[in-house]
CSV table of N, CA and C in Angstrom, one decimal:
chain,number,residue,atom,x,y,z
A,19,MET,N,-74.4,-24.8,25.6
A,19,MET,CA,-74.0,-25.5,24.4
A,19,MET,C,-73.0,-24.7,23.6
A,20,LYS,N,-73.2,-23.3,23.5
A,20,LYS,CA,-72.3,-22.5,22.8
A,20,LYS,C,-70.9,-22.5,23.5
A,21,THR,N,-70.9,-22.6,24.8
A,21,THR,CA,-69.6,-22.7,25.5
A,21,THR,C,-68.9,-24.0,25.1
A,22,VAL,N,-69.5,-25.1,25.1
A,22,VAL,CA,-68.9,-26.3,24.8
A,22,VAL,C,-68.4,-26.3,23.3
A,23,ALA,N,-69.2,-25.8,22.4
A,23,ALA,CA,-68.8,-25.7,21.0
A,23,ALA,C,-67.6,-24.8,20.9
A,24,LEU,N,-67.5,-23.7,21.6
A,24,LEU,CA,-66.4,-22.7,21.5
A,24,LEU,C,-65.2,-23.4,22.1
A,25,LEU,N,-65.3,-24.1,23.2
A,25,LEU,CA,-64.2,-24.8,23.8
A,25,LEU,C,-63.7,-25.9,22.9
A,26,LEU,N,-64.5,-26.6,22.3
A,26,LEU,CA,-64.1,-27.7,21.3
A,26,LEU,C,-63.4,-27.1,20.1
A,27,LEU,N,-63.9,-25.9,19.7
A,27,LEU,CA,-63.2,-25.2,18.5
A,27,LEU,C,-61.8,-24.8,18.9
A,28,VAL,N,-61.6,-24.3,20.1
A,28,VAL,CA,-60.3,-23.8,20.6
A,28,VAL,C,-59.4,-25.0,20.7
A,29,VAL,N,-59.8,-26.1,21.2
A,29,VAL,CA,-59.0,-27.3,21.4
A,29,VAL,C,-58.6,-27.9,20.0
A,30,VAL,N,-59.5,-27.9,19.1
A,30,VAL,CA,-59.2,-28.4,17.7
A,30,VAL,C,-58.2,-27.5,17.1
A,31,ALA,N,-58.4,-26.2,17.2
A,31,ALA,CA,-57.5,-25.2,16.6
A,31,ALA,C,-56.1,-25.3,17.2
A,32,ALA,N,-56.0,-25.5,18.5
A,32,ALA,CA,-54.7,-25.6,19.1
A,32,ALA,C,-54.0,-26.9,18.7
A,33,TRP,N,-54.7,-28.0,18.6
A,33,TRP,CA,-54.2,-29.3,18.2
A,33,TRP,C,-53.7,-29.3,16.8
A,34,ALA,N,-54.4,-28.5,15.9
A,34,ALA,CA,-54.1,-28.5,14.5
A,34,ALA,C,-53.0,-27.5,14.1
A,35,SER,N,-52.6,-26.7,15.0
A,35,SER,CA,-51.5,-25.7,14.7
A,35,SER,C,-50.2,-26.3,14.5
A,36,PRO,N,-49.3,-25.7,13.6
A,36,PRO,CA,-48.0,-26.3,13.4
A,36,PRO,C,-47.2,-26.4,14.7
A,37,GLN,N,-46.4,-27.5,14.8
A,37,GLN,CA,-45.7,-27.7,16.1
A,37,GLN,C,-44.4,-27.0,16.2
A,38,GLY,N,-44.1,-26.2,15.2
A,38,GLY,CA,-42.8,-25.4,15.3
A,38,GLY,C,-41.7,-26.1,14.6
A,39,TYR,N,-40.6,-25.4,14.6
A,39,TYR,CA,-39.4,-25.9,13.9
A,39,TYR,C,-38.6,-26.9,14.8
A,40,GLY,N,-38.3,-28.0,14.2
A,40,GLY,CA,-37.6,-29.0,14.9
A,40,GLY,C,-36.1,-28.9,14.5
A,41,ALA,N,-35.2,-29.2,15.4
A,41,ALA,CA,-33.8,-29.1,15.2
A,41,ALA,C,-33.4,-30.1,14.1
A,42,PRO,N,-32.5,-29.7,13.2
A,42,PRO,CA,-32.1,-30.6,12.1
A,42,PRO,C,-31.4,-31.8,12.7
A,43,THR,N,-31.5,-32.9,12.1
A,43,THR,CA,-30.8,-34.1,12.5
A,43,THR,C,-29.5,-34.2,11.8
A,44,SER,N,-28.5,-34.8,12.4
A,44,SER,CA,-27.2,-34.9,11.8
A,44,SER,C,-27.3,-35.7,10.5
A,45,GLY,N,-26.6,-35.2,9.5
A,45,GLY,CA,-26.5,-35.9,8.2
A,45,GLY,C,-25.6,-37.0,8.1
A,46,GLY,N,-25.0,-37.3,9.2
A,46,GLY,CA,-24.0,-38.4,9.3
A,46,GLY,C,-22.6,-38.1,8.7
A,47,GLN,N,-22.4,-36.8,8.4
A,47,GLN,CA,-21.1,-36.4,7.9
A,47,GLN,C,-20.2,-36.0,9.0
A,48,ASP,N,-19.0,-36.4,9.0
A,48,ASP,CA,-18.0,-36.1,10.0
A,48,ASP,C,-16.9,-35.3,9.3
A,49,TYR,N,-16.8,-34.0,9.6
A,49,TYR,CA,-15.7,-33.2,9.0
A,49,TYR,C,-14.5,-33.2,9.9
A,50,GLN,N,-13.4,-33.5,9.4
A,50,GLN,CA,-12.2,-33.4,10.2
A,50,GLN,C,-11.6,-31.9,10.1
A,51,SER,N,-11.3,-31.4,11.2
A,51,SER,CA,-10.7,-30.0,11.1
A,51,SER,C,-9.2,-30.1,11.5
A,52,GLY,N,-8.5,-29.2,10.9
A,52,GLY,CA,-7.0,-29.2,11.2
A,52,GLY,C,-6.6,-27.7,11.3
A,53,PRO,N,-5.3,-27.5,11.4
A,53,PRO,CA,-4.8,-26.1,11.5
A,53,PRO,C,-5.2,-25.3,10.2
A,54,ALA,N,-5.5,-24.1,10.4
A,54,ALA,CA,-5.9,-23.2,9.3
A,54,ALA,C,-4.6,-22.9,8.5
A,55,VAL,N,-4.7,-23.1,7.2
A,55,VAL,CA,-3.6,-22.7,6.3
A,55,VAL,C,-4.2,-22.0,5.1
A,56,TYR,N,-3.8,-20.8,4.9
A,56,TYR,CA,-4.2,-20.0,3.7
A,56,TYR,C,-3.3,-18.8,3.5
A,57,ASN,N,-3.5,-18.2,2.3
A,57,ASN,CA,-2.9,-17.0,2.0
A,57,ASN,C,-3.7,-16.2,1.0
A,58,PHE,N,-3.7,-14.9,1.0
A,58,PHE,CA,-4.5,-14.1,0.0
A,58,PHE,C,-3.8,-12.8,-0.2
A,59,GLN,N,-4.1,-12.1,-1.3
A,59,GLN,CA,-3.7,-10.8,-1.5
A,59,GLN,C,-4.7,-10.1,-2.4
A,60,TRP,N,-4.9,-8.8,-2.2
A,60,TRP,CA,-5.8,-8.0,-3.0
A,60,TRP,C,-5.3,-6.6,-3.0
A,61,ASP,N,-5.5,-5.9,-4.1
A,61,ASP,CA,-5.1,-4.5,-4.3
A,61,ASP,C,-6.2,-3.8,-5.1
A,62,VAL,N,-6.3,-2.5,-4.7
A,62,VAL,CA,-7.1,-1.6,-5.5
A,62,VAL,C,-6.2,-0.5,-6.0
A,63,ASN,N,-6.1,-0.3,-7.3
A,63,ASN,CA,-5.2,0.7,-8.0
A,63,ASN,C,-6.1,1.4,-9.0
A,64,ASP,N,-6.8,2.4,-8.5
A,64,ASP,CA,-7.7,3.1,-9.4
A,64,ASP,C,-7.3,4.6,-9.5
A,65,SER,N,-6.5,4.9,-10.6
A,65,SER,CA,-6.0,6.3,-10.7
A,65,SER,C,-7.1,7.3,-10.9
A,66,PRO,N,-8.2,7.1,-11.6
A,66,PRO,CA,-9.2,8.2,-11.8
A,66,PRO,C,-9.8,8.6,-10.4
A,67,SER,N,-9.9,7.7,-9.5
A,67,SER,CA,-10.5,8.1,-8.2
A,67,SER,C,-9.5,8.3,-7.1
A,68,SER,N,-8.2,8.1,-7.5
A,68,SER,CA,-7.1,8.1,-6.5
A,68,SER,C,-7.2,7.2,-5.4
A,69,ASN,N,-7.7,6.0,-5.6
A,69,ASN,CA,-7.9,5.0,-4.6
A,69,ASN,C,-6.8,3.9,-4.8
A,70,PHE,N,-5.9,3.8,-3.8
A,70,PHE,CA,-4.8,2.9,-3.8
A,70,PHE,C,-4.7,2.3,-2.4
A,71,TYR,N,-5.1,1.0,-2.3
A,71,TYR,CA,-5.0,0.3,-1.0
A,71,TYR,C,-5.0,-1.2,-1.3
A,72,GLY,N,-4.6,-1.9,-0.3
A,72,GLY,CA,-4.6,-3.4,-0.4
A,72,GLY,C,-4.2,-4.1,0.8
A,73,GLN,N,-4.2,-5.4,0.7
A,73,GLN,CA,-3.8,-6.3,1.9
A,73,GLN,C,-3.3,-7.6,1.4
A,74,ASN,N,-2.4,-8.2,2.2
A,74,ASN,CA,-2.0,-9.6,1.9
A,74,ASN,C,-1.8,-10.2,3.3
A,75,GLU,N,-2.0,-11.5,3.3
A,75,GLU,CA,-2.0,-12.3,4.6
A,75,GLU,C,-1.6,-13.7,4.3
A,76,ASP,N,-0.8,-14.3,5.2
A,76,ASP,CA,-0.4,-15.7,5.2
A,76,ASP,C,-0.7,-16.3,6.6
A,77,ARG,N,-1.3,-17.4,6.6
A,77,ARG,CA,-1.6,-18.1,7.9
A,77,ARG,C,-1.2,-19.6,7.8
A,78,ASP,N,-0.5,-20.0,8.8
A,78,ASP,CA,-0.1,-21.4,8.9
A,78,ASP,C,-0.4,-21.8,10.4
A,79,GLY,N,-1.5,-22.4,10.7
A,79,GLY,CA,-1.8,-22.8,12.0
A,79,GLY,C,-2.2,-21.6,12.9
A,80,ASP,N,-1.5,-21.4,14.0
A,80,ASP,CA,-1.7,-20.3,14.9
A,80,ASP,C,-0.9,-19.1,14.6
A,81,ASN,N,-0.1,-19.1,13.6
A,81,ASN,CA,0.8,-18.0,13.2
A,81,ASN,C,0.3,-17.3,12.0
A,82,THR,N,0.1,-16.0,12.0
A,82,THR,CA,-0.4,-15.3,10.9
A,82,THR,C,0.5,-14.0,10.7
A,83,GLN,N,0.8,-13.7,9.5
A,83,GLN,CA,1.5,-12.5,9.2
A,83,GLN,C,0.9,-11.9,7.9
A,84,GLY,N,1.0,-10.5,7.9
A,84,GLY,CA,0.5,-9.9,6.7
A,84,GLY,C,0.7,-8.4,6.8
A,85,SER,N,0.1,-7.7,5.9
A,85,SER,CA,0.2,-6.2,5.8
A,85,SER,C,-0.9,-5.6,5.1
A,86,TYR,N,-1.2,-4.4,5.3
A,86,TYR,CA,-2.2,-3.6,4.5
A,86,TYR,C,-1.7,-2.2,4.4
A,87,TYR,N,-2.1,-1.6,3.3
A,87,TYR,CA,-1.6,-0.2,3.0
A,87,TYR,C,-2.8,0.6,2.5
A,88,VAL,N,-2.6,1.9,2.6
A,88,VAL,CA,-3.6,2.8,2.0
A,88,VAL,C,-2.9,4.1,1.7
A,89,GLN,N,-3.2,4.7,0.5
A,89,GLN,CA,-2.6,6.0,0.2
A,89,GLN,C,-3.5,7.1,0.8
A,90,LEU,N,-2.8,8.0,1.6
A,90,LEU,CA,-3.4,9.0,2.3
A,90,LEU,C,-3.4,10.3,1.5
A,91,PRO,N,-4.2,11.3,1.9
A,91,PRO,CA,-4.1,12.6,1.2
A,91,PRO,C,-2.7,13.2,1.4
A,92,GLY,N,-2.3,14.0,0.4
A,92,GLY,CA,-1.0,14.5,0.4
A,92,GLY,C,0.1,13.5,-0.2
A,93,ASN,N,-0.4,12.5,-0.9
A,93,ASN,CA,0.4,11.5,-1.5
A,93,ASN,C,1.3,10.8,-0.5
A,94,ARG,N,0.8,10.6,0.7
A,94,ARG,CA,1.5,9.8,1.7
A,94,ARG,C,0.9,8.4,1.8
A,95,GLN,N,1.6,7.4,2.2
A,95,GLN,CA,1.1,6.1,2.4
A,95,GLN,C,1.2,5.6,3.8
A,96,LEU,N,0.2,4.9,4.2
A,96,LEU,CA,0.3,4.3,5.6
A,96,LEU,C,0.4,2.8,5.3
A,97,LYS,N,1.3,2.1,6.0
A,97,LYS,CA,1.4,0.7,5.9
A,97,LYS,C,1.4,0.1,7.3
A,98,VAL,N,0.7,-1.0,7.4
A,98,VAL,CA,0.7,-1.8,8.7
A,98,VAL,C,1.2,-3.2,8.4
A,99,ASP,N,2.3,-3.6,8.9
A,99,ASP,CA,2.8,-4.9,8.9
A,99,ASP,C,2.4,-5.6,10.2
A,100,TYR,N,1.9,-6.8,10.2
A,100,TYR,CA,1.4,-7.4,11.4
A,100,TYR,C,1.7,-8.9,11.5
A,101,THR,N,1.8,-9.3,12.7
A,101,THR,CA,1.8,-10.7,13.0
A,101,THR,C,0.8,-11.0,14.1
A,102,VAL,N,0.3,-12.2,14.1
A,102,VAL,CA,-0.7,-12.7,15.0
A,102,VAL,C,-0.2,-14.0,15.5
A,103,ASP,N,-0.1,-14.2,16.9
A,103,ASP,CA,0.3,-15.4,17.4
A,103,ASP,C,-0.5,-15.7,18.7
A,104,GLU,N,-0.1,-16.6,19.5
A,104,GLU,CA,-0.9,-17.0,20.7
A,104,GLU,C,-0.9,-15.8,21.7
A,105,PHE,N,-0.1,-14.8,21.5
A,105,PHE,CA,0.0,-13.7,22.5
A,105,PHE,C,-0.8,-12.5,21.9
A,106,GLY,N,-1.4,-12.6,20.7
A,106,GLY,CA,-2.2,-11.5,20.2
A,106,GLY,C,-1.8,-10.9,18.9
A,107,PHE,N,-2.3,-9.7,18.6
A,107,PHE,CA,-2.0,-9.0,17.4
A,107,PHE,C,-0.9,-8.0,17.6
A,108,HIS,N,0.1,-8.0,16.7
A,108,HIS,CA,1.3,-7.2,16.9
A,108,HIS,C,1.5,-6.3,15.6
A,109,PRO,N,1.0,-5.1,15.6
A,109,PRO,CA,1.2,-4.3,14.4
A,109,PRO,C,2.5,-3.4,14.4
A,110,VAL,N,3.0,-3.1,13.2
A,110,VAL,CA,4.1,-2.2,13.1
A,110,VAL,C,3.6,-1.2,12.0
A,111,VAL,N,3.4,0.1,12.4
A,111,VAL,CA,2.8,1.1,11.5
A,111,VAL,C,3.9,1.9,11.0
A,112,THR,N,4.0,2.1,9.7
A,112,THR,CA,4.9,3.0,9.1
A,112,THR,C,4.2,4.0,8.1
A,113,TYR,N,4.8,5.2,8.0
A,113,TYR,CA,4.3,6.1,7.0
A,113,TYR,C,5.4,6.3,6.0
A,114,GLY,N,5.0,6.4,4.7
A,114,GLY,CA,6.0,6.6,3.7
A,114,GLY,C,5.6,7.7,2.7
A,115,SER,N,6.5,8.1,1.9
A,115,SER,CA,6.2,9.1,0.9
A,115,SER,C,5.5,8.4,-0.3
A,116,GLY,N,5.0,9.2,-1.2
A,116,GLY,CA,4.1,8.8,-2.3
A,116,GLY,C,4.4,7.6,-3.0
A,117,GLY,N,3.9,7.5,-4.2
A,117,GLY,CA,4.0,6.3,-5.0
A,117,GLY,C,2.6,5.7,-5.1
A,118,GLN,N,2.2,5.3,-6.2
A,118,GLN,CA,0.8,4.7,-6.4
A,118,GLN,C,0.9,3.2,-6.4
A,119,GLY,N,-0.2,2.6,-5.9
A,119,GLY,CA,-0.3,1.2,-6.0
A,119,GLY,C,0.6,0.5,-5.0
A,120,SER,N,0.9,-0.8,-5.3
A,120,SER,CA,1.6,-1.7,-4.5
A,120,SER,C,2.2,-1.2,-3.2
A,121,GLY,N,1.6,-1.7,-2.1
A,121,GLY,CA,2.0,-1.2,-0.8
A,121,GLY,C,3.5,-1.3,-0.5
A,122,GLY,N,4.3,-2.0,-1.3
A,122,GLY,CA,5.7,-2.1,-1.0
A,122,GLY,C,6.5,-1.0,-1.4
A,123,GLN,N,5.9,0.0,-2.1
A,123,GLN,CA,6.7,1.1,-2.7
A,123,GLN,C,6.7,2.3,-1.7
A,124,GLY,N,7.8,3.0,-1.6
A,124,GLY,CA,7.9,4.3,-0.9
A,124,GLY,C,7.9,4.2,0.6
A,125,TYR,N,8.2,3.1,1.2
A,125,TYR,CA,8.2,3.0,2.6
A,125,TYR,C,9.6,3.1,3.2
A,126,GLN,N,9.7,3.6,4.4
A,126,GLN,CA,11.0,3.8,5.1
A,126,GLN,C,11.0,3.0,6.4
């Protein structure tokens, strides 16, 4: 009798357990996608901590172009101008003399 009661208890416990997470159903919304188009720019110009760096980027479909820069020790700056297309990432790295802020200053 104890075996039957234990077996019945196990069956009831298994049947009462949560059935798990079900996949969400579609909300009926259909989002159209198109070519990516965006641009952004940001800069950090903090004299007390000597932090000067930033980036800008423009994208229109499969073509992207942009640059980023950082001030290095010794008052030198590193700048990377880049393009991205169907063939990959194409960077052009330049080093320039000092100047704080805006990555466009002091490059050769």
